[in-house]
Tab-separated table of C-alpha atoms in Angstrom:
chain	number	residue	atom	x	y	z
A	855	MET	CA	0.028	-0.032	0.013
A	856	ALA	CA	2.805	2.562	0.809
A	857	ARG	CA	4.499	1.835	-2.282
A	858	TYR	CA	1.344	2.352	-4.328
A	859	ILE	CA	0.584	5.739	-2.563
A	860	THR	CA	4.462	6.672	-3.102
A	861	LYS	CA	3.967	5.671	-6.765
A	862	ARG	CA	0.897	7.757	-7.092
A	863	LEU	CA	2.268	10.854	-5.369
A	864	LEU	CA	5.342	10.743	-7.879
A	865	LEU	CA	2.933	10.568	-10.675
A	866	LEU	CA	0.989	13.643	-9.443
A	867	PHE	CA	4.039	15.960	-10.007
A	868	PRO	CA	4.141	15.460	-13.982
A	869	VAL	CA	0.500	15.645	-14.017
A	870	VAL	CA	0.346	19.000	-12.193
A	871	PHE	CA	3.143	20.410	-14.400
A	872	GLY	CA	1.249	19.275	-17.605
A	873	VAL	CA	-1.940	20.870	-16.409
A	874	ALA	CA	-0.153	24.124	-15.253
A	875	THR	CA	1.677	24.311	-18.647
A	876	LEU	CA	-1.602	23.722	-20.680
A	877	VAL	CA	-3.514	26.203	-18.627
A	878	PHE	CA	-0.778	28.867	-19.050
A	879	PHE	CA	-0.721	28.660	-22.832
A	880	LEU	CA	-4.431	28.222	-22.983
A	881	ILE	CA	-5.146	31.365	-21.247
A	882	HIS	CA	-2.655	33.158	-23.414
A	883	MET	CA	-4.464	32.114	-26.486
A	884	ILE	CA	-7.739	33.827	-25.304
A	885	PRO	CA	-8.634	36.685	-27.585
A	886	GLY	CA	-8.386	40.111	-26.133
A	887	ASP	CA	-5.941	42.131	-24.054
A	888	PRO	CA	-6.137	41.788	-20.351
A	889	VAL	CA	-4.651	45.384	-19.817
A	890	GLU	CA	-7.583	46.735	-21.845
A	891	VAL	CA	-10.055	44.708	-19.800
A	892	MET	CA	-8.553	46.080	-16.476
A	893	LEU	CA	-8.119	49.715	-17.641
A	894	GLY	CA	-10.617	50.032	-20.396
A	895	GLU	CA	-10.027	50.811	-23.958
A	896	THR	CA	-10.022	54.618	-23.552
A	897	ALA	CA	-7.018	54.346	-21.016
A	898	MET	CA	-3.702	56.392	-21.640
A	899	PRO	CA	-1.126	54.280	-23.730
A	900	SER	CA	1.399	55.162	-20.984
A	901	ALA	CA	-0.988	53.628	-18.138
A	902	LYS	CA	-1.331	50.569	-20.329
A	903	ASP	CA	2.428	50.086	-20.704
A	904	GLU	CA	3.021	50.809	-17.090
A	905	LEU	CA	0.465	47.960	-16.080
A	906	ARG	CA	1.622	45.636	-18.750
A	907	LYS	CA	4.969	46.016	-17.250
A	908	ALA	CA	3.805	45.417	-13.749
A	909	LEU	CA	2.166	42.179	-14.836
A	910	GLY	CA	5.038	40.919	-16.872
A	911	LEU	CA	3.326	41.002	-20.239
A	912	ASP	CA	5.955	43.046	-21.722
A	913	LYS	CA	8.177	40.084	-21.933
A	914	GLY	CA	8.180	37.162	-24.302
A	915	LEU	CA	5.759	34.199	-24.000
A	916	VAL	CA	8.593	31.761	-23.192
A	917	GLU	CA	10.272	34.088	-20.797
A	918	GLN	CA	6.848	34.543	-19.018
A	919	TYR	CA	6.373	30.861	-18.757
A	920	LEU	CA	9.748	30.423	-17.053
A	921	ILE	CA	9.027	33.007	-14.551
A	922	PHE	CA	5.568	31.627	-14.024
A	923	LEU	CA	6.990	28.047	-13.224
A	924	LYS	CA	9.701	29.595	-11.016
A	925	ASN	CA	7.150	31.597	-9.064
A	926	ALA	CA	4.788	28.630	-8.818
A	927	ALA	CA	7.612	26.426	-7.268
A	928	ILE	CA	7.757	28.959	-4.312
A	929	GLY	CA	3.990	29.180	-3.993
A	930	ASP	CA	3.641	32.559	-5.854
A	931	LEU	CA	0.853	31.963	-8.538
A	932	GLY	CA	0.869	35.480	-9.485
A	933	ARG	CA	-2.146	37.909	-10.178
A	934	SER	CA	-5.178	37.277	-12.268
A	935	LEU	CA	-4.934	39.008	-15.558
A	936	TYR	CA	-8.541	39.823	-15.358
A	937	THR	CA	-9.189	40.740	-11.755
A	938	SER	CA	-5.622	41.799	-10.868
A	939	ARG	CA	-6.100	39.945	-7.481
A	940	PRO	CA	-3.689	37.435	-6.302
A	941	VAL	CA	-4.567	34.017	-7.655
A	942	LEU	CA	-3.614	32.304	-4.393
A	943	SER	CA	-6.021	34.490	-2.309
A	944	ALA	CA	-8.772	33.823	-4.669
A	945	VAL	CA	-8.177	30.016	-4.405
A	946	ILE	CA	-8.012	30.287	-0.709
A	947	GLU	CA	-11.207	32.114	-0.533
A	948	ARG	CA	-13.126	29.652	-2.655
A	949	TYR	CA	-11.582	26.593	-1.062
A	950	PRO	CA	-13.993	26.151	1.900
A	951	ALA	CA	-16.976	25.854	-0.436
A	952	THR	CA	-15.026	23.541	-2.865
A	953	LEU	CA	-14.096	21.280	0.249
A	954	GLU	CA	-17.681	21.431	1.398
A	955	LEU	CA	-19.022	20.358	-1.907
A	956	THR	CA	-16.532	17.712	-2.300
A	957	ILE	CA	-17.098	16.103	1.003
A	958	THR	CA	-20.923	16.170	0.518
A	959	ALA	CA	-20.612	14.577	-2.732
A	960	LEU	CA	-18.116	11.826	-1.565
A	961	ILE	CA	-20.739	11.073	1.502
A	962	LEU	CA	-23.747	10.918	-0.934
A	963	SER	CA	-21.944	8.669	-3.322
A	964	ILE	CA	-21.005	6.216	-0.434
A	965	LEU	CA	-24.623	6.401	1.001
A	966	ILE	CA	-25.805	5.632	-2.533
A	967	SER	CA	-23.476	2.987	-3.849
A	968	ILE	CA	-22.648	0.671	-1.012
A	969	PRO	CA	-26.348	-0.123	-0.164
A	970	ALA	CA	-27.129	-0.475	-3.775
A	971	GLY	CA	-23.980	-2.801	-4.495
A	972	ILE	CA	-24.961	-4.955	-1.572
A	973	ILE	CA	-28.459	-5.416	-2.580
A	974	SER	CA	-27.663	-5.959	-6.267
A	975	ALA	CA	-25.081	-8.650	-5.104
A	976	VAL	CA	-27.759	-10.400	-2.707
A	977	LYS	CA	-30.597	-10.195	-5.405
A	978	LYS	CA	-28.277	-11.123	-8.276
A	979	ASN	CA	-29.948	-11.260	-11.811
A	980	SER	CA	-33.218	-9.870	-10.222
A	981	LEU	CA	-35.060	-6.916	-11.423
A	982	ILE	CA	-33.570	-4.857	-8.594
A	983	ASP	CA	-30.118	-5.923	-9.617
A	984	ARG	CA	-30.841	-5.145	-13.292
A	985	LEU	CA	-32.210	-1.498	-12.450
A	986	ALA	CA	-29.466	-0.668	-10.108
A	987	MET	CA	-26.710	-1.851	-12.695
A	988	LEU	CA	-28.738	0.132	-15.334
A	989	SER	CA	-28.685	3.168	-13.191
A	990	ALA	CA	-24.955	2.774	-12.671
A	991	LEU	CA	-24.369	2.434	-16.336
A	992	PHE	CA	-26.200	5.736	-16.781
A	993	GLY	CA	-24.411	7.234	-13.897
A	994	VAL	CA	-20.969	6.568	-15.695
A	995	SER	CA	-22.081	7.353	-19.033
A	996	ILE	CA	-23.804	10.771	-18.348
A	997	PRO	CA	-21.280	13.687	-18.079
A	998	ASN	CA	-21.624	16.173	-15.211
A	999	PHE	CA	-22.068	19.077	-17.486
A	1000	TRP	CA	-25.229	17.406	-19.054
A	1001	LEU	CA	-26.551	16.035	-15.646
A	1002	GLY	CA	-26.164	19.415	-13.762
A	1003	PRO	CA	-28.759	21.248	-16.002
A	1004	LEU	CA	-31.027	18.257	-16.134
A	1005	LEU	CA	-31.172	18.097	-12.410
A	1006	ILE	CA	-31.839	21.893	-12.123
A	1007	ILE	CA	-34.791	21.791	-14.744
A	1008	LEU	CA	-36.317	18.559	-12.827
A	1009	PHE	CA	-35.872	19.618	-9.319
A	1010	SER	CA	-35.693	23.389	-9.376
A	1011	VAL	CA	-37.595	24.486	-12.487
A	1012	GLN	CA	-40.394	21.911	-12.743
A	1013	LEU	CA	-40.677	20.640	-9.128
A	1014	GLY	CA	-39.567	23.645	-7.351
A	1015	LEU	CA	-38.170	21.355	-4.606
A	1016	LEU	CA	-34.357	22.722	-4.524
A	1017	PRO	CA	-32.830	26.044	-5.095
A	1018	VAL	CA	-30.509	26.744	-8.115
A	1019	ALA	CA	-27.853	28.607	-6.515
A	1020	GLY	CA	-26.607	30.260	-3.037
A	1021	ARG	CA	-24.959	28.605	0.022
A	1022	GLU	CA	-27.260	29.407	2.780
A	1023	SER	CA	-28.366	26.137	3.793
A	1024	ILE	CA	-27.777	22.259	3.056
A	1025	TYR	CA	-30.390	22.312	0.458
A	1026	HIS	CA	-28.158	24.510	-1.827
A	1027	LEU	CA	-25.655	21.681	-1.764
A	1028	MET	CA	-27.911	18.965	-2.897
A	1029	LEU	CA	-27.991	19.461	-6.709
A	1030	PRO	CA	-24.281	20.203	-7.033
A	1031	ALA	CA	-23.531	17.471	-4.724
A	1032	LEU	CA	-25.635	14.936	-6.636
A	1033	THR	CA	-24.143	15.953	-9.798
A	1034	LEU	CA	-20.629	15.399	-8.777
A	1035	GLY	CA	-21.661	12.152	-6.735
A	1036	MET	CA	-23.495	10.273	-9.166
A	1037	GLY	CA	-20.566	9.247	-11.237
A	1038	MET	CA	-18.638	8.214	-8.109
A	1039	ALA	CA	-21.687	6.319	-6.803
A	1040	ALA	CA	-21.965	4.368	-10.228
A	1041	ILE	CA	-18.454	3.212	-10.016
A	1042	LEU	CA	-18.490	2.354	-6.235
A	1043	SER	CA	-21.659	0.552	-6.593
A	1044	ARG	CA	-20.282	-1.811	-9.409
A	1045	MET	CA	-17.229	-2.288	-7.384
A	1046	THR	CA	-19.273	-3.196	-4.224
A	1047	ARG	CA	-21.472	-5.655	-6.234
A	1048	ALA	CA	-18.394	-7.448	-7.614
A	1049	SER	CA	-16.664	-7.557	-4.259
A	1050	MET	CA	-19.921	-8.983	-2.497
A	1051	LEU	CA	-20.356	-11.473	-5.147
A	1052	GLU	CA	-16.738	-12.715	-4.746
A	1053	VAL	CA	-17.414	-12.817	-0.942
A	1054	LEU	CA	-20.910	-14.644	-1.226
A	1055	ASN	CA	-19.260	-17.356	-3.147
A	1056	LYS	CA	-16.544	-18.406	-0.449
A	1057	GLU	CA	-16.901	-21.595	1.250
A	1058	TYR	CA	-17.434	-19.989	4.707
A	1059	ILE	CA	-20.562	-18.289	3.434
A	1060	THR	CA	-22.096	-21.366	2.130
A	1061	ALA	CA	-21.383	-23.091	5.393
A	1062	ALA	CA	-23.119	-20.214	7.129
A	1063	ARG	CA	-26.046	-20.617	5.018
A	1064	ALA	CA	-26.117	-24.326	5.581
A	1065	LYS	CA	-26.416	-23.587	9.254
A	1066	GLY	CA	-29.666	-21.849	8.504
A	1067	LEU	CA	-28.616	-18.278	8.733
A	1068	SER	CA	-30.591	-15.781	6.702
A	1069	ASN	CA	-29.075	-13.702	4.178
A	1070	PHE	CA	-29.228	-10.633	6.294
A	1071	ALA	CA	-27.417	-12.443	9.142
A	1072	VAL	CA	-24.835	-13.766	6.628
A	1073	ILE	CA	-24.102	-10.389	5.294
A	1074	VAL	CA	-23.740	-8.784	8.658
A	1075	LYS	CA	-21.573	-11.313	10.331
A	1076	HIS	CA	-19.490	-12.599	7.357
A	1077	GLY	CA	-20.041	-10.155	4.516
């Protein structure tokens, strides 16, 4: 396990480097001048030149990239080209909401997937099993950017049960958490079902059933 975790952590560095590089060049490919966005098109040329120099935009693209990597290595992510705010402070400001949403999505996915996987394994090849696995297939196949608007239309626009936006109560978390959690729930339910089927075929499970134990007792004690 330690070797696996170490390997994954080592693989994280090239992934982060690749993503950072891709994002850097994609941002510079976006049409428009960030200096004009900040100051307006009617700003004095001298003011534009001064801001461009302050942001490092007067340098070549490769030089900007090397400076970006050097600063990122020491935790300085620079300033946003469009808000002029420090990027790190913007990330920290939004981190609590992101963490809140991630944890809620994870909890929902576990609450949905584990019972669904266990029931599917116990009721193998039944209607419940087929419906659960069909739902899991849809959960894996449907992208979040399509599922999110669909849930908004159904639960907010049509039924009026959940709010579309905001962060005032737990109800505001439900739709985004469901959107993020459904994919995880689909994968976990299939994994749980496969693991349970493997366990249910063990000899000690057969012996427990031969003693007259119910499926529920077998799962609770031995599953």
